[in-house]
Coordinates of C-alpha atoms in Angstrom, one line a residue:
M1 CA 145.4 94.0 102.5
A2 CA 148.6 92.0 102.2
K3 CA 149.9 94.4 99.6
K4 CA 149.4 97.4 101.9
L5 CA 151.3 95.7 104.7
S6 CA 154.1 95.0 102.3
T7 CA 154.2 98.6 101.3
K8 CA 154.3 99.8 104.9
K9 CA 157.3 97.6 105.6
R10 CA 159.0 99.0 102.6
I11 CA 158.2 102.5 103.8
M12 CA 159.5 101.9 107.3
K13 CA 162.8 100.8 105.9
M14 CA 162.8 103.9 103.7
N15 CA 162.1 106.1 106.7
R16 CA 165.1 104.8 108.5
L17 CA 167.3 105.5 105.5
I18 CA 165.8 109.0 105.1
V19 CA 166.6 109.8 108.7
L20 CA 170.1 108.5 108.4
A21 CA 170.7 110.4 105.2
A22 CA 169.3 113.6 106.8
A23 CA 171.8 113.4 109.6
L24 CA 174.7 112.7 107.2
T25 CA 174.0 115.5 104.8
I26 CA 173.2 118.4 107.0
T27 CA 176.0 120.9 107.0
A28 CA 176.8 124.2 108.7
S29 CA 174.9 126.0 105.9
T30 CA 172.0 123.6 105.7
F31 CA 169.4 123.0 108.5
A32 CA 165.9 121.5 108.9
Q33 CA 163.0 123.6 109.9
V34 CA 159.2 123.3 110.0
I35 CA 157.5 126.4 108.6
D36 CA 153.7 126.6 108.4
N37 CA 153.5 122.8 108.9
I38 CA 155.8 122.0 106.0
N39 CA 159.2 120.4 106.5
Y40 CA 162.1 122.1 104.8
Y41 CA 165.9 122.0 104.3
L42 CA 167.0 125.6 104.3
N43 CA 170.3 126.4 102.7
D44 CA 171.9 129.6 103.9
A45 CA 174.5 129.6 101.1
T46 CA 172.1 129.4 98.2
K47 CA 169.0 130.8 100.0
E48 CA 167.0 127.9 98.6
A49 CA 164.6 125.6 100.4
E50 CA 163.8 121.9 99.7
I51 CA 160.7 120.1 101.1
K52 CA 161.8 117.0 103.0
H53 CA 160.2 114.1 104.7
F54 CA 161.2 113.2 108.2
S55 CA 159.6 110.1 109.8
F56 CA 159.8 111.1 113.5
N57 CA 161.8 114.2 114.0
S58 CA 164.0 116.8 112.3
F59 CA 167.6 117.8 112.6
E60 CA 169.3 121.2 113.0
Y61 CA 173.0 122.2 112.9
N62 CA 174.0 123.9 116.1
S63 CA 176.8 126.3 115.2
D64 CA 177.6 127.2 118.8
E65 CA 178.2 123.5 119.7
D66 CA 179.3 122.5 116.2
K67 CA 177.1 119.5 116.1
I68 CA 173.8 118.2 114.8
V69 CA 170.9 118.3 117.3
T70 CA 167.5 116.7 117.1
N71 CA 164.4 118.9 117.1
D72 CA 161.3 116.9 118.2
H73 CA 158.0 118.1 116.8
D74 CA 154.4 117.3 117.5
D75 CA 153.5 114.4 115.2
S76 CA 150.6 116.5 113.7
H77 CA 153.2 118.7 111.9
F78 CA 154.0 115.9 109.6
H79 CA 150.5 114.9 108.4
Y80 CA 149.0 117.1 105.7
K81 CA 145.3 117.3 105.4
G82 CA 143.1 118.6 102.6
E83 CA 144.6 121.2 100.3
V84 CA 148.3 121.7 100.5
K85 CA 149.8 124.9 99.0
I86 CA 153.5 125.0 98.6
P87 CA 154.7 128.6 98.7
E88 CA 157.2 130.1 96.3
S89 CA 159.4 131.2 99.2
V90 CA 159.6 130.9 103.0
T91 CA 161.1 133.3 105.6
Y92 CA 162.9 132.1 108.7
K93 CA 164.5 134.6 111.2
G94 CA 164.3 137.4 108.7
V95 CA 165.9 135.4 105.8
T96 CA 163.9 134.5 102.7
Y97 CA 164.5 131.2 101.0
K98 CA 163.2 130.3 97.5
V99 CA 161.4 126.9 97.4
T100 CA 163.0 125.0 94.5
S101 CA 162.7 121.3 95.3
I102 CA 160.4 118.6 96.5
G103 CA 162.7 116.0 98.0
N104 CA 162.6 112.2 98.0
A105 CA 159.5 110.9 99.7
A106 CA 158.6 114.5 100.8
F107 CA 154.9 113.7 101.0
L108 CA 155.2 109.9 101.5
L109 CA 151.9 108.2 102.5
E110 CA 150.1 111.5 103.2
S111 CA 146.8 109.8 102.9
E112 CA 144.7 112.8 104.0
M113 CA 146.1 115.2 101.4
T114 CA 143.5 115.8 98.7
S115 CA 145.3 118.3 96.5
V116 CA 148.7 120.0 96.2
T117 CA 149.6 123.3 94.6
I118 CA 153.2 123.3 93.2
P119 CA 154.6 126.8 92.5
N120 CA 156.4 127.9 89.4
T121 CA 159.7 127.9 91.4
I122 CA 160.0 124.1 91.8
E123 CA 162.7 122.7 89.6
N124 CA 163.2 119.2 91.0
I125 CA 160.8 116.5 92.3
G126 CA 162.5 113.6 94.0
N127 CA 161.8 109.9 94.0
E128 CA 158.5 108.7 95.4
A129 CA 157.7 112.3 96.4
F130 CA 153.9 111.7 96.6
L131 CA 153.9 107.9 96.9
G132 CA 150.9 106.5 98.7
C133 CA 148.9 109.8 98.7
D134 CA 145.7 107.8 98.0
K135 CA 143.3 110.7 98.3
L136 CA 145.2 113.0 95.9
T137 CA 142.9 113.4 92.8
S138 CA 144.9 115.7 90.6
I139 CA 148.3 117.3 90.1
Y140 CA 149.6 120.2 88.0
L141 CA 153.2 120.5 87.0
P142 CA 154.4 124.1 86.4
A143 CA 156.8 125.2 83.6
S144 CA 159.7 125.4 86.1
V145 CA 160.0 121.7 86.7
K146 CA 163.3 120.3 85.2
T147 CA 163.8 116.9 86.8
I148 CA 161.4 114.2 88.1
G149 CA 162.4 111.1 90.1
V150 CA 160.9 107.6 89.8
S151 CA 157.5 106.6 91.1
I152 CA 156.6 110.1 92.1
L153 CA 152.9 109.4 92.0
S154 CA 152.8 105.6 92.5
D155 CA 150.1 104.2 94.7
C156 CA 148.0 107.4 94.4
T157 CA 144.9 105.3 93.9
S158 CA 142.5 108.3 93.5
L159 CA 144.5 110.2 90.9
E160 CA 142.5 111.0 87.8
S161 CA 144.0 114.2 86.4
I162 CA 147.6 114.9 85.5
V163 CA 148.5 118.2 83.7
V164 CA 151.8 119.6 82.7
D165 CA 152.1 123.3 81.9
K166 CA 152.3 123.8 78.1
N167 CA 155.3 126.0 78.6
N168 CA 157.4 123.3 80.3
K169 CA 160.3 122.4 78.0
N170 CA 161.2 119.2 79.8
F171 CA 157.9 117.4 80.2
Y172 CA 154.5 117.4 78.5
S173 CA 151.0 115.9 78.9
N174 CA 149.1 117.3 75.9
G175 CA 145.8 116.0 77.3
S176 CA 147.1 112.5 78.0
N177 CA 146.7 112.6 81.8
A178 CA 150.3 111.5 82.0
I179 CA 153.7 112.9 82.5
I180 CA 156.0 112.3 79.5
D181 CA 159.7 113.1 79.2
A182 CA 160.0 115.6 76.3
K183 CA 163.5 114.6 75.3
N184 CA 163.0 110.8 75.0
N185 CA 159.2 110.6 74.8
W186 CA 159.2 108.3 77.8
L187 CA 156.0 108.0 79.8
I188 CA 157.0 108.5 83.5
I189 CA 153.7 108.3 85.3
G190 CA 150.1 107.8 84.4
C191 CA 146.7 107.4 86.1
K192 CA 143.4 105.7 85.5
N193 CA 142.3 108.2 82.8
S194 CA 145.6 108.2 80.9
V195 CA 145.5 107.9 77.1
I196 CA 149.0 107.1 75.8
P197 CA 149.8 109.3 72.8
N198 CA 151.5 107.9 69.7
T199 CA 154.6 109.9 70.5
V200 CA 155.5 107.7 73.5
T201 CA 158.4 105.2 72.9
K202 CA 158.8 103.8 76.4
I203 CA 156.7 103.3 79.5
M204 CA 158.9 103.7 82.6
E205 CA 159.1 101.5 85.7
H206 CA 156.1 101.8 88.0
A207 CA 154.4 104.2 85.6
F208 CA 150.9 102.7 86.5
W209 CA 151.9 100.8 89.6
D210 CA 148.9 100.2 91.9
C211 CA 146.6 102.2 89.6
V212 CA 143.5 100.4 90.8
G213 CA 141.1 102.6 88.8
L214 CA 142.7 101.6 85.5
T215 CA 140.4 99.2 83.6
S216 CA 141.7 99.3 80.0
I217 CA 144.6 100.8 78.1
V218 CA 145.9 100.8 74.5
I219 CA 149.7 101.0 74.1
P220 CA 150.5 102.5 70.7
N221 CA 152.9 100.8 68.3
N222 CA 155.7 103.3 68.8
V223 CA 156.3 101.9 72.3
K224 CA 159.3 99.6 72.1
N225 CA 159.9 99.0 75.8
I226 CA 157.7 98.6 78.9
D227 CA 159.8 98.7 82.1
E228 CA 159.6 96.5 85.2
S229 CA 156.3 96.6 87.2
A230 CA 154.8 99.2 84.9
F231 CA 151.3 97.9 85.4
S232 CA 151.9 95.9 88.5
N233 CA 148.9 95.8 91.0
C234 CA 146.4 97.2 88.5
I235 CA 143.9 94.9 90.1
N236 CA 140.9 96.1 87.9
L237 CA 142.7 96.1 84.6
K238 CA 140.6 93.9 82.3
S239 CA 141.8 94.9 78.8
I240 CA 145.2 95.9 77.4
T241 CA 146.4 96.2 73.8
L242 CA 150.1 95.7 73.4
P243 CA 152.2 97.3 70.6
D244 CA 153.1 95.2 67.6
N245 CA 156.8 95.7 67.9
L246 CA 157.3 94.7 71.6
E247 CA 160.2 92.3 72.1
T248 CA 160.2 91.8 75.9
I249 CA 157.8 91.8 78.8
E250 CA 159.9 92.8 81.8
N251 CA 159.9 91.5 85.4
G252 CA 156.5 92.0 87.1
T253 CA 155.1 94.1 84.3
F254 CA 151.5 92.8 84.8
K255 CA 152.0 91.2 88.2
N256 CA 148.8 91.1 90.3
C257 CA 146.5 92.3 87.5
K258 CA 143.9 90.1 89.0
S259 CA 141.0 91.1 86.6
L260 CA 143.0 90.5 83.3
E261 CA 141.2 87.7 81.5
S262 CA 143.0 87.7 78.2
I263 CA 145.9 89.3 76.4
S264 CA 147.2 89.0 72.9
L265 CA 151.0 88.8 72.7
P266 CA 152.7 90.3 69.6
S267 CA 154.6 88.1 67.1
T268 CA 157.8 90.1 67.8
L269 CA 157.9 89.0 71.4
K270 CA 161.1 87.2 72.3
L271 CA 161.4 87.1 76.1
I272 CA 158.8 86.9 78.9
Y273 CA 160.7 87.8 82.1
A274 CA 160.1 86.6 85.7
D275 CA 156.8 87.4 87.3
A276 CA 155.5 89.1 84.1
F277 CA 152.0 87.8 84.7
N278 CA 152.4 86.5 88.2
N279 CA 149.1 86.2 90.1
C280 CA 146.9 87.2 87.2
N281 CA 144.4 84.8 88.5
S282 CA 141.6 85.7 86.1
L283 CA 143.7 84.9 83.0
K284 CA 142.1 81.8 81.4
E285 CA 144.2 81.2 78.3
I286 CA 147.3 82.5 76.7
T287 CA 148.8 82.1 73.2
I288 CA 152.6 82.3 73.1
P289 CA 153.9 83.4 69.7
A290 CA 156.5 81.4 67.9
S291 CA 159.0 84.2 68.3
V292 CA 159.3 83.7 72.1
N293 CA 162.5 81.8 72.9
K294 CA 162.4 81.9 76.7
I295 CA 159.9 82.2 79.5
N296 CA 161.4 83.0 82.9
T297 CA 160.5 81.6 86.3
H298 CA 157.2 82.6 88.0
A299 CA 156.1 84.3 84.7
F300 CA 152.6 82.7 85.1
E301 CA 152.8 81.5 88.7
G302 CA 149.6 82.2 90.6
C303 CA 147.5 82.2 87.4
T304 CA 145.1 79.7 88.9
S305 CA 142.5 80.0 86.1
L306 CA 145.0 79.5 83.3
T307 CA 144.0 76.1 82.1
T308 CA 144.8 76.4 78.5
V309 CA 148.2 77.4 77.0
T310 CA 148.6 77.6 73.2
N311 CA 152.2 77.6 72.1
L312 CA 152.8 78.4 68.4
S313 CA 156.5 77.5 68.5
T314 CA 157.6 74.3 66.8
K315 CA 160.5 74.1 69.2
P316 CA 159.8 73.9 72.9
Q317 CA 161.2 77.0 74.7
S318 CA 163.3 77.1 77.8
I319 CA 161.1 77.4 80.9
Y320 CA 161.4 76.8 84.6
S321 CA 159.6 74.5 87.1
H322 CA 157.7 77.5 88.5
T323 CA 156.9 79.2 85.3
F324 CA 153.3 77.9 85.4
S325 CA 151.2 77.1 88.5
V326 CA 148.6 75.3 86.5
M327 CA 149.7 72.8 83.9
E328 CA 146.6 71.3 82.4
N329 CA 146.0 71.8 78.6
L330 CA 148.9 72.6 76.2
I331 CA 148.0 73.1 72.6
V332 CA 151.0 72.9 70.2
P333 CA 151.6 72.5 66.5
K334 CA 150.7 69.0 65.4
E335 CA 154.2 68.3 64.1
S336 CA 155.7 69.3 67.4
E337 CA 153.5 67.3 69.8
E338 CA 156.1 64.6 70.4
A339 CA 158.8 67.2 71.1
Y340 CA 156.7 68.8 73.8
R341 CA 155.9 65.5 75.4
N342 CA 159.6 64.9 75.9
A343 CA 160.7 68.5 76.7
P344 CA 161.8 69.5 80.2
I345 CA 158.9 71.0 82.2
W346 CA 156.6 71.2 79.2
K347 CA 156.1 67.4 79.5
H348 CA 154.4 67.8 82.8
F349 CA 151.3 69.3 81.3
T350 CA 148.4 66.9 81.8
N351 CA 147.1 67.1 78.3
I352 CA 149.4 67.9 75.4
I353 CA 147.4 68.3 72.2
G354 CA 148.6 68.6 68.7
K355 CA 145.2 70.0 67.8
P356 CA 143.9 69.3 64.4
T357 CA 143.0 72.4 62.4
P358 CA 139.3 73.2 62.6
T359 CA 137.3 73.7 59.4
T360 CA 135.4 76.8 60.6
D361 CA 135.6 79.7 58.2
I362 CA 136.5 83.1 59.5
A363 CA 133.1 84.4 58.3
T364 CA 131.4 82.5 61.1
L365 CA 133.1 84.6 63.8
R366 CA 130.7 87.1 65.3
P367 CA 131.8 90.7 66.0
S368 CA 130.3 90.5 69.4
E369 CA 132.9 88.0 70.6
G370 CA 134.3 90.1 73.4
N371 CA 134.3 93.3 71.3
K372 CA 138.0 92.9 71.3
P373 CA 140.4 94.1 68.5
T374 CA 141.0 91.2 66.1
V375 CA 144.6 89.9 66.4
S376 CA 145.7 87.4 63.8
Y377 CA 148.8 85.2 63.4
N378 CA 149.9 82.6 60.9
L379 CA 151.3 79.3 62.2
S380 CA 154.8 80.8 62.2
G381 CA 153.7 83.4 64.7
Q382 CA 153.7 86.3 62.2
R383 CA 151.1 88.9 63.2
F384 CA 148.7 90.5 60.7
S385 CA 146.2 93.3 61.0
S386 CA 143.6 91.0 59.5
P387 CA 143.2 87.2 58.8
Q388 CA 145.0 85.9 55.7
K389 CA 144.1 83.0 53.4
G390 CA 144.8 79.6 55.0
V391 CA 145.3 78.8 58.7
N392 CA 145.2 81.7 61.1
I393 CA 145.2 82.1 64.9
V394 CA 142.5 84.8 65.6
N395 CA 142.3 86.0 69.2
G396 CA 143.7 82.7 70.4
K397 CA 141.6 80.4 68.1
K398 CA 142.7 78.4 65.1
I399 CA 140.7 79.4 62.1
I400 CA 140.8 78.6 58.3
R401 CA 140.1 81.5 55.9
K402 CA 139.2 80.0 52.5
K403 CA 139.3 83.3 50.6
N404 CA 141.2 86.6 50.9

């Protein structure tokens, strides 16, 4: 509930900015008009129309008085219900305008809209165009779409199907239930049924933000970057497999993933940024690879169940006083135990253990242990696809393998 209030405050601020921008950008050739209960900017020079969002009223240029006037409309004009069909063109006072754009926040928080038909004339979709349309279940992008803003489908909690027309040269989905930039292979937006294809190299900011239906996801190894808040507020996400080559976990990437109980960090990881796992209050343990050289503030704050941290680095990393909320058990390499006991912040863990290596053979591990993919490291933090001879860290546990 608190999250929704926060979102509304953000939207109220955005509404004020949208209204101000509308007043500043309307010219003698551009004016606002409601046609068939959809808000448009109509451009007399280009004969094009853009769908716009107005929070309270719309504006129109009065050529007789050479000034902008306010047109008050019944509030019901600005709340779409059920199926919304965007036309290819609209006609006003005998003039026809081609509908080519869906503007920033055009359908912002239209919580009663269940579907939208986008015609093959739309070329541009602005930032947060459908943000908060929490009854929208599917969306189809026609071949005409050339540009897409950020967070266009964020907080669409019921979204389960995303399809891009196969003839679109700028974006594709190819059955992934996601929108992917064709030039860079960046995943722009996903939903609870997304399957990330191997072609993807980057997951954009807010791509799965507030995707409450997402319970598990596998990120393929070609992905090198995951932007800020990409999976933030995925409150039912329980399982995620990270790519082997990931070097950073950005600000708020998994913030408020309240159902996430465990995650295996790759051996290539170098930086864990602020709020990366903030408020993941089901996370019980974490193994930090030796490759990590810095963990920023609030990275694990609010992780109230995180009672065991295993750090594979022989040298204590730089951390902050608010990096961890719970500082109970810290397991470190035996030879580094004293270094951690004297290290800033790390020394405040209640129990710092240079844990002796167990004598359990890998063969005693049962496949039923979580049914999770096996992730193995050596004591230097190097990741392997399967355990090697000697000491291994397998899914967060120290194991000796006697034979290859």
